[in-house]
Amino acid sequence: MKLISRFGRFAPLVLAFLLILSGCNTNSSALNPVGKNAKMQADLMLLSLGIMLLVILAVMVIFFYVIIRFRKRKDDDSIPEQVEGNTKLEIIWTVIPIILIIIIAIPTVYQVFVLADDRPSASEIDKENAIRIKVTAHQYWWQFEYPDLGIQTATDLYVPTGKKVYVELTSKDVIHSFWVPTLFGKQDANPGLVNRMWFEVPKEGVYLGQCAELCGASHALMDFSVVALSPDKFEAWKKEMKKGADEPKTAEAKQGRKIFKQQCLRCHAIGKNGGNVGPNLAAYGERTMISGILEYNKKNLKNWILNAPKYKADILMPSFSDGSGAKLTEQQADALAEYLMQQKTGIELPQQ
């Protein structure tokens, strides 16, 4: 009863951990891999975990056997047989770890060489029908450039299914880390350096990503998405993106375009026209989230436009409601939100 009572003290702690774990997002887990790259890494992780559990189990069995078998008994002051320097035991506990390390090392080295295939020539990219993307990390958003296609976007990375995607990764300010748990492992984005990697997405979907390196006050809000489209849809998306900004369809959106040209174009672009200080807003009407963190709707977009620093601390975008930036009225912010939400490619996108 005493033993049960002792373990009962830990019950609230165990329940608290279970409650926390129940909040984990299985759609963004390295244990739910999608694609060759992610599956290889997940298999290696499970192999390592299995071997570690096997070692722990073996050690615990020996531990409890020893403390029970050689426990102190009444009227028994004898000393158990000493095994220090036993040649057979020394060989056993030296050889077994070496074998386990070799079992882990073989697939690890193999994967290192497979995943290192990240510097293809232009002819190899054409031959593989692959795609090349430059990813630049900023505090606190992601910029995606397709140098062979003449397209730029931000926050949502569009890729075709079934094709290799070669990524050239760098940072504009501090060290970040590019990570989509279901698609690939972490890769650092360093200022002044270019790191390379590749991945594949076999099926359509929206896959959540996150900066995995503490990079500042709003690090936890530096989310992004990988949107995987079928090759036909991706071709249609490419053509629409190259057209540039869509014409506004309502009077309110026309007013929004005028405000965008006056207030936003110095920092933001739609397509090729505009500045590059802030995210490119091409096809903004199809974003999965607002700035990667807010639910996508007009109310949230208006609030973001008026006071972005309220939602993401330490960002370059000023507040347009407190006078620190150019002042915008609620009606002007509504018009601007309407204009941005009408920027669409019209492609049917997969759901999260």
Tab-separated table of C-alpha atoms in Angstrom:
chain	number	residue	atom	x	y	z
A	1	MET	CA	0.000	0.000	0.000
A	2	LYS	CA	2.870	2.325	0.795
A	3	LEU	CA	4.340	1.682	-2.630
A	4	ILE	CA	1.026	2.505	-4.347
A	5	SER	CA	0.713	5.642	-2.212
A	6	ARG	CA	4.215	6.793	-3.220
A	7	PHE	CA	3.518	6.331	-6.932
A	8	GLY	CA	0.141	8.033	-6.468
A	9	ARG	CA	1.953	11.276	-5.637
A	10	PHE	CA	3.249	11.392	-9.206
A	11	ALA	CA	-0.176	10.849	-10.789
A	12	PRO	CA	-0.962	14.596	-11.209
A	13	LEU	CA	2.433	15.102	-12.862
A	14	VAL	CA	1.841	12.200	-15.274
A	15	LEU	CA	-1.650	13.497	-16.097
A	16	ALA	CA	-0.231	16.982	-16.735
A	17	PHE	CA	2.334	15.560	-19.191
A	18	LEU	CA	-0.371	13.535	-20.973
A	19	LEU	CA	-2.519	16.668	-21.232
A	20	ILE	CA	0.385	18.620	-22.754
A	21	LEU	CA	1.199	15.818	-25.202
A	22	SER	CA	-2.441	15.614	-26.294
A	23	GLY	CA	-2.037	19.134	-27.682
A	24	CYS	CA	0.722	18.077	-30.086
A	25	ASN	CA	-0.141	18.619	-33.752
A	26	THR	CA	0.168	15.257	-35.525
A	27	ASN	CA	-0.021	17.043	-38.898
A	28	SER	CA	3.319	18.661	-38.094
A	29	SER	CA	5.294	15.771	-36.660
A	30	ALA	CA	8.568	14.187	-37.724
A	31	LEU	CA	6.934	10.863	-36.767
A	32	ASN	CA	4.316	11.373	-39.488
A	33	PRO	CA	6.729	11.647	-42.448
A	34	VAL	CA	5.735	12.491	-46.012
A	35	GLY	CA	8.246	12.009	-48.835
A	36	LYS	CA	11.505	10.088	-49.271
A	37	ASN	CA	13.656	12.587	-47.369
A	38	ALA	CA	11.396	12.662	-44.287
A	39	LYS	CA	10.816	8.882	-44.242
A	40	MET	CA	14.540	8.171	-44.312
A	41	GLN	CA	15.097	10.447	-41.318
A	42	ALA	CA	12.099	9.052	-39.415
A	43	ASP	CA	13.271	5.453	-40.005
A	44	LEU	CA	16.731	6.331	-38.686
A	45	MET	CA	15.213	8.058	-35.660
A	46	LEU	CA	13.030	5.011	-34.854
A	47	LEU	CA	15.990	2.647	-35.319
A	48	SER	CA	18.092	4.703	-32.880
A	49	LEU	CA	15.200	4.925	-30.429
A	50	GLY	CA	14.626	1.158	-30.605
A	51	ILE	CA	18.280	0.398	-29.893
A	52	MET	CA	18.338	2.857	-26.983
A	53	LEU	CA	15.211	1.274	-25.468
A	54	LEU	CA	16.775	-2.172	-25.882
A	55	VAL	CA	19.909	-1.016	-24.035
A	56	ILE	CA	17.872	0.590	-21.235
A	57	LEU	CA	15.763	-2.576	-20.869
A	58	ALA	CA	18.859	-4.810	-20.716
A	59	VAL	CA	20.542	-2.545	-18.137
A	60	MET	CA	17.419	-2.391	-15.962
A	61	VAL	CA	16.972	-6.200	-16.050
A	62	ILE	CA	20.608	-6.709	-14.978
A	63	PHE	CA	20.282	-3.963	-12.370
A	64	PHE	CA	17.234	-5.486	-10.663
A	65	TYR	CA	18.650	-9.020	-10.942
A	66	VAL	CA	21.822	-7.925	-9.148
A	67	ILE	CA	20.123	-6.009	-6.315
A	68	ILE	CA	17.735	-8.952	-5.675
A	69	ARG	CA	20.202	-11.802	-6.183
A	70	PHE	CA	22.987	-10.226	-4.112
A	71	ARG	CA	20.928	-8.364	-1.489
A	72	LYS	CA	22.203	-8.462	2.108
A	73	ARG	CA	20.748	-11.349	4.118
A	74	LYS	CA	20.612	-11.960	7.840
A	75	ASP	CA	23.667	-13.721	9.279
A	76	ASP	CA	25.393	-13.643	5.917
A	77	ASP	CA	28.537	-11.484	5.886
A	78	SER	CA	30.136	-13.250	2.938
A	79	ILE	CA	31.318	-11.229	-0.046
A	80	PRO	CA	29.905	-12.278	-3.476
A	81	GLU	CA	32.290	-13.477	-6.143
A	82	GLN	CA	34.141	-10.490	-7.660
A	83	VAL	CA	34.104	-10.284	-11.476
A	84	GLU	CA	36.421	-7.313	-11.968
A	85	GLY	CA	38.897	-8.109	-14.770
A	86	ASN	CA	36.806	-11.033	-16.060
A	87	THR	CA	37.956	-11.426	-19.673
A	88	LYS	CA	34.694	-12.886	-20.949
A	89	LEU	CA	32.581	-10.075	-19.477
A	90	GLU	CA	35.012	-7.392	-20.679
A	91	ILE	CA	34.713	-8.749	-24.244
A	92	ILE	CA	30.907	-8.950	-24.058
A	93	TRP	CA	30.334	-5.370	-22.881
A	94	THR	CA	32.886	-4.033	-25.336
A	95	VAL	CA	31.726	-5.911	-28.430
A	96	ILE	CA	27.968	-5.381	-27.958
A	97	PRO	CA	28.172	-1.518	-27.985
A	98	ILE	CA	30.442	-1.668	-31.053
A	99	ILE	CA	27.886	-3.820	-32.886
A	100	LEU	CA	25.048	-1.437	-31.929
A	101	ILE	CA	27.044	1.587	-33.122
A	102	ILE	CA	27.750	-0.142	-36.453
A	103	ILE	CA	24.016	-0.910	-36.867
A	104	ILE	CA	23.260	2.823	-36.465
A	105	ALA	CA	26.287	4.036	-38.449
A	106	ILE	CA	25.551	2.133	-41.687
A	107	PRO	CA	22.168	3.776	-42.487
A	108	THR	CA	23.422	7.122	-41.080
A	109	VAL	CA	26.392	7.287	-43.473
A	110	TYR	CA	24.209	6.098	-46.363
A	111	GLN	CA	21.667	8.873	-45.687
A	112	VAL	CA	24.379	11.515	-45.387
A	113	PHE	CA	25.506	10.755	-48.945
A	114	VAL	CA	21.959	10.535	-50.325
A	115	LEU	CA	20.859	13.809	-48.710
A	116	ALA	CA	24.109	15.519	-49.793
A	117	ASP	CA	22.903	15.454	-53.409
A	118	ASP	CA	22.193	19.195	-53.199
A	119	ARG	CA	24.414	20.858	-55.838
A	120	PRO	CA	22.979	19.832	-59.212
A	121	SER	CA	24.054	21.652	-62.374
A	122	ALA	CA	21.495	23.456	-64.525
A	123	SER	CA	21.508	20.529	-66.985
A	124	GLU	CA	20.942	18.042	-64.142
A	125	ILE	CA	17.990	20.094	-62.901
A	126	ASP	CA	16.496	20.055	-66.406
A	127	LYS	CA	17.138	16.326	-66.740
A	128	GLU	CA	15.466	15.604	-63.377
A	129	ASN	CA	12.643	18.047	-64.190
A	130	ALA	CA	13.407	19.465	-60.743
A	131	ILE	CA	12.846	22.963	-59.354
A	132	ARG	CA	15.255	25.391	-57.654
A	133	ILE	CA	14.170	27.777	-54.898
A	134	LYS	CA	16.093	30.423	-52.973
A	135	VAL	CA	14.852	30.769	-49.385
A	136	THR	CA	15.823	33.875	-47.407
A	137	ALA	CA	14.962	34.149	-43.721
A	138	HIS	CA	14.107	37.541	-42.200
A	139	GLN	CA	13.036	38.539	-38.713
A	140	TYR	CA	10.245	37.191	-38.690
A	141	TRP	CA	9.135	35.955	-42.109
A	142	TRP	CA	10.318	33.801	-45.019
A	143	GLN	CA	11.016	34.962	-48.573
A	144	PHE	CA	10.766	32.444	-51.442
A	145	GLU	CA	12.301	33.159	-54.857
A	146	TYR	CA	12.096	30.948	-57.959
A	147	PRO	CA	15.156	32.179	-59.930
A	148	ASP	CA	14.434	30.026	-63.001
A	149	LEU	CA	10.787	31.114	-63.122
A	150	GLY	CA	11.044	34.825	-62.240
A	151	ILE	CA	8.577	34.493	-59.337
A	152	GLN	CA	8.764	35.704	-55.725
A	153	THR	CA	6.441	35.053	-52.837
A	154	ALA	CA	6.504	34.887	-49.034
A	155	THR	CA	5.129	32.854	-46.123
A	156	ASP	CA	3.586	30.172	-48.409
A	157	LEU	CA	6.062	28.087	-50.432
A	158	TYR	CA	4.460	26.489	-53.498
A	159	VAL	CA	6.042	23.318	-54.910
A	160	PRO	CA	4.957	20.652	-57.434
A	161	THR	CA	4.292	17.119	-56.205
A	162	GLY	CA	6.560	14.271	-57.276
A	163	LYS	CA	9.522	16.495	-58.212
A	164	LYS	CA	12.779	17.183	-56.438
A	165	VAL	CA	12.956	20.643	-54.878
A	166	TYR	CA	16.491	22.023	-54.451
A	167	VAL	CA	16.719	24.748	-51.795
A	168	GLU	CA	19.429	27.400	-51.423
A	169	LEU	CA	19.063	28.763	-47.925
A	170	THR	CA	20.403	31.979	-46.391
A	171	SER	CA	19.451	34.712	-43.912
A	172	LYS	CA	19.174	38.491	-44.162
A	173	ASP	CA	19.850	39.215	-40.477
A	174	VAL	CA	20.430	36.584	-37.748
A	175	ILE	CA	20.645	32.775	-37.719
A	176	HIS	CA	17.336	31.020	-38.403
A	177	SER	CA	16.491	27.362	-39.049
A	178	PHE	CA	14.227	26.098	-41.860
A	179	TRP	CA	12.085	23.160	-40.753
A	180	VAL	CA	8.957	21.351	-41.928
A	181	PRO	CA	8.755	18.301	-39.604
A	182	THR	CA	6.633	16.169	-41.943
A	183	LEU	CA	8.850	16.870	-45.003
A	184	PHE	CA	12.480	17.335	-43.886
A	185	GLY	CA	14.796	17.951	-40.954
A	186	LYS	CA	16.170	21.286	-39.749
A	187	GLN	CA	18.636	23.252	-41.862
A	188	ASP	CA	20.229	26.478	-40.608
A	189	ALA	CA	19.907	29.758	-42.515
A	190	ASN	CA	23.063	31.792	-41.823
A	191	PRO	CA	23.681	35.420	-42.864
A	192	GLY	CA	26.390	35.624	-45.542
A	193	LEU	CA	26.373	31.856	-46.200
A	194	VAL	CA	24.318	29.567	-48.441
A	195	ASN	CA	23.275	26.144	-47.164
A	196	ARG	CA	21.732	23.640	-49.545
A	197	MET	CA	19.225	20.833	-49.194
A	198	TRP	CA	16.521	19.050	-51.183
A	199	PHE	CA	13.148	17.468	-50.523
A	200	GLU	CA	10.202	15.885	-52.330
A	201	VAL	CA	6.464	15.975	-51.647
A	202	PRO	CA	4.608	12.950	-53.078
A	203	LYS	CA	1.041	14.184	-52.519
A	204	GLU	CA	-0.921	17.427	-52.506
A	205	GLY	CA	-1.389	19.166	-49.176
A	206	VAL	CA	-0.441	22.059	-46.918
A	207	TYR	CA	2.488	21.257	-44.633
A	208	LEU	CA	3.295	23.494	-41.668
A	209	GLY	CA	6.815	24.812	-41.099
A	210	GLN	CA	8.523	26.777	-38.345
A	211	CYS	CA	11.778	28.551	-37.613
A	212	ALA	CA	13.649	26.169	-35.297
A	213	GLU	CA	16.408	28.534	-34.133
A	214	LEU	CA	15.778	31.134	-31.409
A	215	CYS	CA	16.075	34.321	-33.483
A	216	GLY	CA	14.461	37.102	-31.468
A	217	ALA	CA	11.363	38.307	-29.658
A	218	SER	CA	8.899	36.899	-32.230
A	219	HIS	CA	10.773	33.679	-33.021
A	220	ALA	CA	7.811	31.534	-31.945
A	221	LEU	CA	5.613	33.337	-34.511
A	222	MET	CA	7.882	32.741	-37.527
A	223	ASP	CA	5.641	30.139	-39.164
A	224	PHE	CA	5.225	29.283	-42.843
A	225	SER	CA	3.543	26.672	-45.031
A	226	VAL	CA	4.604	24.442	-47.912
A	227	VAL	CA	1.716	24.161	-50.387
A	228	ALA	CA	2.168	21.119	-52.637
A	229	LEU	CA	0.218	21.189	-55.928
A	230	SER	CA	-0.092	18.602	-58.679
A	231	PRO	CA	2.232	19.371	-61.661
A	232	ASP	CA	-0.726	20.650	-63.737
A	233	LYS	CA	-1.911	22.971	-60.969
A	234	PHE	CA	1.634	24.159	-60.361
A	235	GLU	CA	2.004	25.066	-64.058
A	236	ALA	CA	-1.271	27.029	-63.863
A	237	TRP	CA	-0.071	28.729	-60.638
A	238	LYS	CA	3.177	29.743	-62.362
A	239	LYS	CA	1.350	31.394	-65.249
A	240	GLU	CA	-0.975	33.302	-62.923
A	241	MET	CA	1.905	34.480	-60.715
A	242	LYS	CA	3.779	35.882	-63.719
A	243	LYS	CA	0.813	38.082	-64.647
A	244	GLY	CA	1.463	40.382	-61.667
A	245	ALA	CA	-1.207	42.219	-59.666
A	246	ASP	CA	-4.867	41.519	-60.432
A	247	GLU	CA	-7.193	44.381	-61.327
A	248	PRO	CA	-9.480	45.339	-58.411
A	249	LYS	CA	-13.072	44.233	-58.935
A	250	THR	CA	-14.923	46.633	-56.603
A	251	ALA	CA	-14.834	50.346	-55.810
A	252	GLU	CA	-13.503	49.595	-52.327
A	253	ALA	CA	-10.671	47.477	-53.788
A	254	LYS	CA	-9.838	50.280	-56.254
A	255	GLN	CA	-9.447	52.643	-53.318
A	256	GLY	CA	-7.291	49.959	-51.650
A	257	ARG	CA	-5.009	49.801	-54.700
A	258	LYS	CA	-4.537	53.569	-54.551
A	259	ILE	CA	-3.611	53.371	-50.851
A	260	PHE	CA	-1.278	50.432	-51.552
A	261	LYS	CA	0.620	52.472	-54.157
A	262	GLN	CA	0.866	55.470	-51.823
A	263	GLN	CA	1.685	53.739	-48.516
A	264	CYS	CA	2.918	50.171	-49.106
A	265	LEU	CA	4.825	49.993	-52.385
A	266	ARG	CA	8.102	51.285	-50.924
A	267	CYS	CA	8.442	48.149	-48.769
A	268	HIS	CA	6.155	45.546	-50.374
A	269	ALA	CA	5.721	44.301	-53.919
A	270	ILE	CA	3.057	42.402	-55.800
A	271	GLY	CA	4.909	40.387	-58.408
A	272	LYS	CA	7.915	42.331	-59.679
A	273	ASN	CA	6.650	45.826	-58.888
A	274	GLY	CA	7.539	47.336	-55.522
A	275	GLY	CA	10.119	47.226	-52.736
A	276	ASN	CA	11.674	44.173	-51.139
A	277	VAL	CA	11.997	45.316	-47.521
A	278	GLY	CA	8.835	43.428	-46.536
A	279	PRO	CA	7.182	40.251	-47.866
A	280	ASN	CA	6.068	40.067	-51.497
A	281	LEU	CA	2.242	40.130	-51.451
A	282	ALA	CA	1.564	38.356	-54.759
A	283	ALA	CA	-1.571	36.164	-54.607
A	284	TYR	CA	-2.152	37.380	-51.057
A	285	GLY	CA	-5.820	36.359	-51.324
A	286	GLU	CA	-4.743	32.717	-51.162
A	287	ARG	CA	-2.545	32.873	-48.091
A	288	THR	CA	-3.251	30.087	-45.620
A	289	MET	CA	-2.560	32.416	-42.664
A	290	ILE	CA	-1.958	36.128	-42.091
A	291	SER	CA	1.752	36.593	-41.432
A	292	GLY	CA	1.866	32.879	-40.669
A	293	ILE	CA	0.028	33.264	-37.339
A	294	LEU	CA	-3.483	34.782	-37.657
A	295	GLU	CA	-6.539	33.079	-39.112
A	296	TYR	CA	-7.040	34.308	-42.642
A	297	ASN	CA	-10.051	36.653	-42.795
A	298	LYS	CA	-10.669	40.320	-43.581
A	299	LYS	CA	-11.068	41.409	-39.966
A	300	ASN	CA	-7.723	39.940	-38.934
A	301	LEU	CA	-6.031	41.383	-42.025
A	302	LYS	CA	-7.375	44.867	-41.256
A	303	ASN	CA	-6.195	44.612	-37.657
A	304	TRP	CA	-2.777	43.403	-38.848
A	305	ILE	CA	-2.469	46.353	-41.271
A	306	LEU	CA	-3.399	48.871	-38.565
A	307	ASN	CA	-1.196	47.515	-35.802
A	308	ALA	CA	1.161	44.697	-36.849
A	309	PRO	CA	3.606	45.223	-33.906
A	310	LYS	CA	0.764	44.279	-31.550
A	311	TYR	CA	0.825	40.732	-33.007
A	312	LYS	CA	4.562	40.386	-33.732
A	313	ALA	CA	7.002	42.252	-31.533
A	314	ASP	CA	10.252	43.682	-32.905
A	315	ILE	CA	9.219	43.741	-36.583
A	316	LEU	CA	10.051	46.422	-39.161
A	317	MET	CA	6.439	47.137	-40.121
A	318	PRO	CA	5.203	50.165	-38.140
A	319	SER	CA	1.808	50.669	-36.581
A	320	PHE	CA	-0.576	52.608	-38.831
A	321	SER	CA	-2.994	53.378	-36.035
A	322	ASP	CA	-0.903	55.126	-33.364
A	323	GLY	CA	0.924	57.693	-35.484
A	324	SER	CA	4.360	55.972	-35.466
A	325	GLY	CA	3.793	55.174	-39.152
A	326	ALA	CA	1.582	56.918	-41.734
A	327	LYS	CA	-1.910	57.165	-40.278
A	328	LEU	CA	-4.647	54.970	-41.757
A	329	THR	CA	-8.332	55.147	-40.876
A	330	GLU	CA	-10.432	52.039	-40.246
A	331	GLN	CA	-12.143	52.573	-43.615
A	332	GLN	CA	-8.804	52.877	-45.450
A	333	ALA	CA	-7.528	49.697	-43.779
A	334	ASP	CA	-10.737	47.927	-44.853
A	335	ALA	CA	-10.182	49.052	-48.451
A	336	LEU	CA	-6.545	47.923	-48.387
A	337	ALA	CA	-7.542	44.525	-46.965
A	338	GLU	CA	-10.194	44.145	-49.680
A	339	TYR	CA	-7.630	44.892	-52.405
A	340	LEU	CA	-5.118	42.393	-51.049
A	341	MET	CA	-7.742	39.664	-50.602
A	342	GLN	CA	-8.714	40.026	-54.282
A	343	GLN	CA	-5.167	39.087	-55.342
A	344	LYS	CA	-5.775	35.472	-56.318
A	345	THR	CA	-4.550	32.994	-58.898
A	346	GLY	CA	-7.897	31.179	-58.934
A	347	ILE	CA	-6.181	27.786	-58.566
A	348	GLU	CA	-8.008	25.247	-56.408
A	349	LEU	CA	-5.729	24.803	-53.423
A	350	PRO	CA	-5.478	21.770	-51.101
A	351	GLN	CA	-6.813	22.013	-47.567
A	352	GLN	CA	-4.697	21.744	-44.435
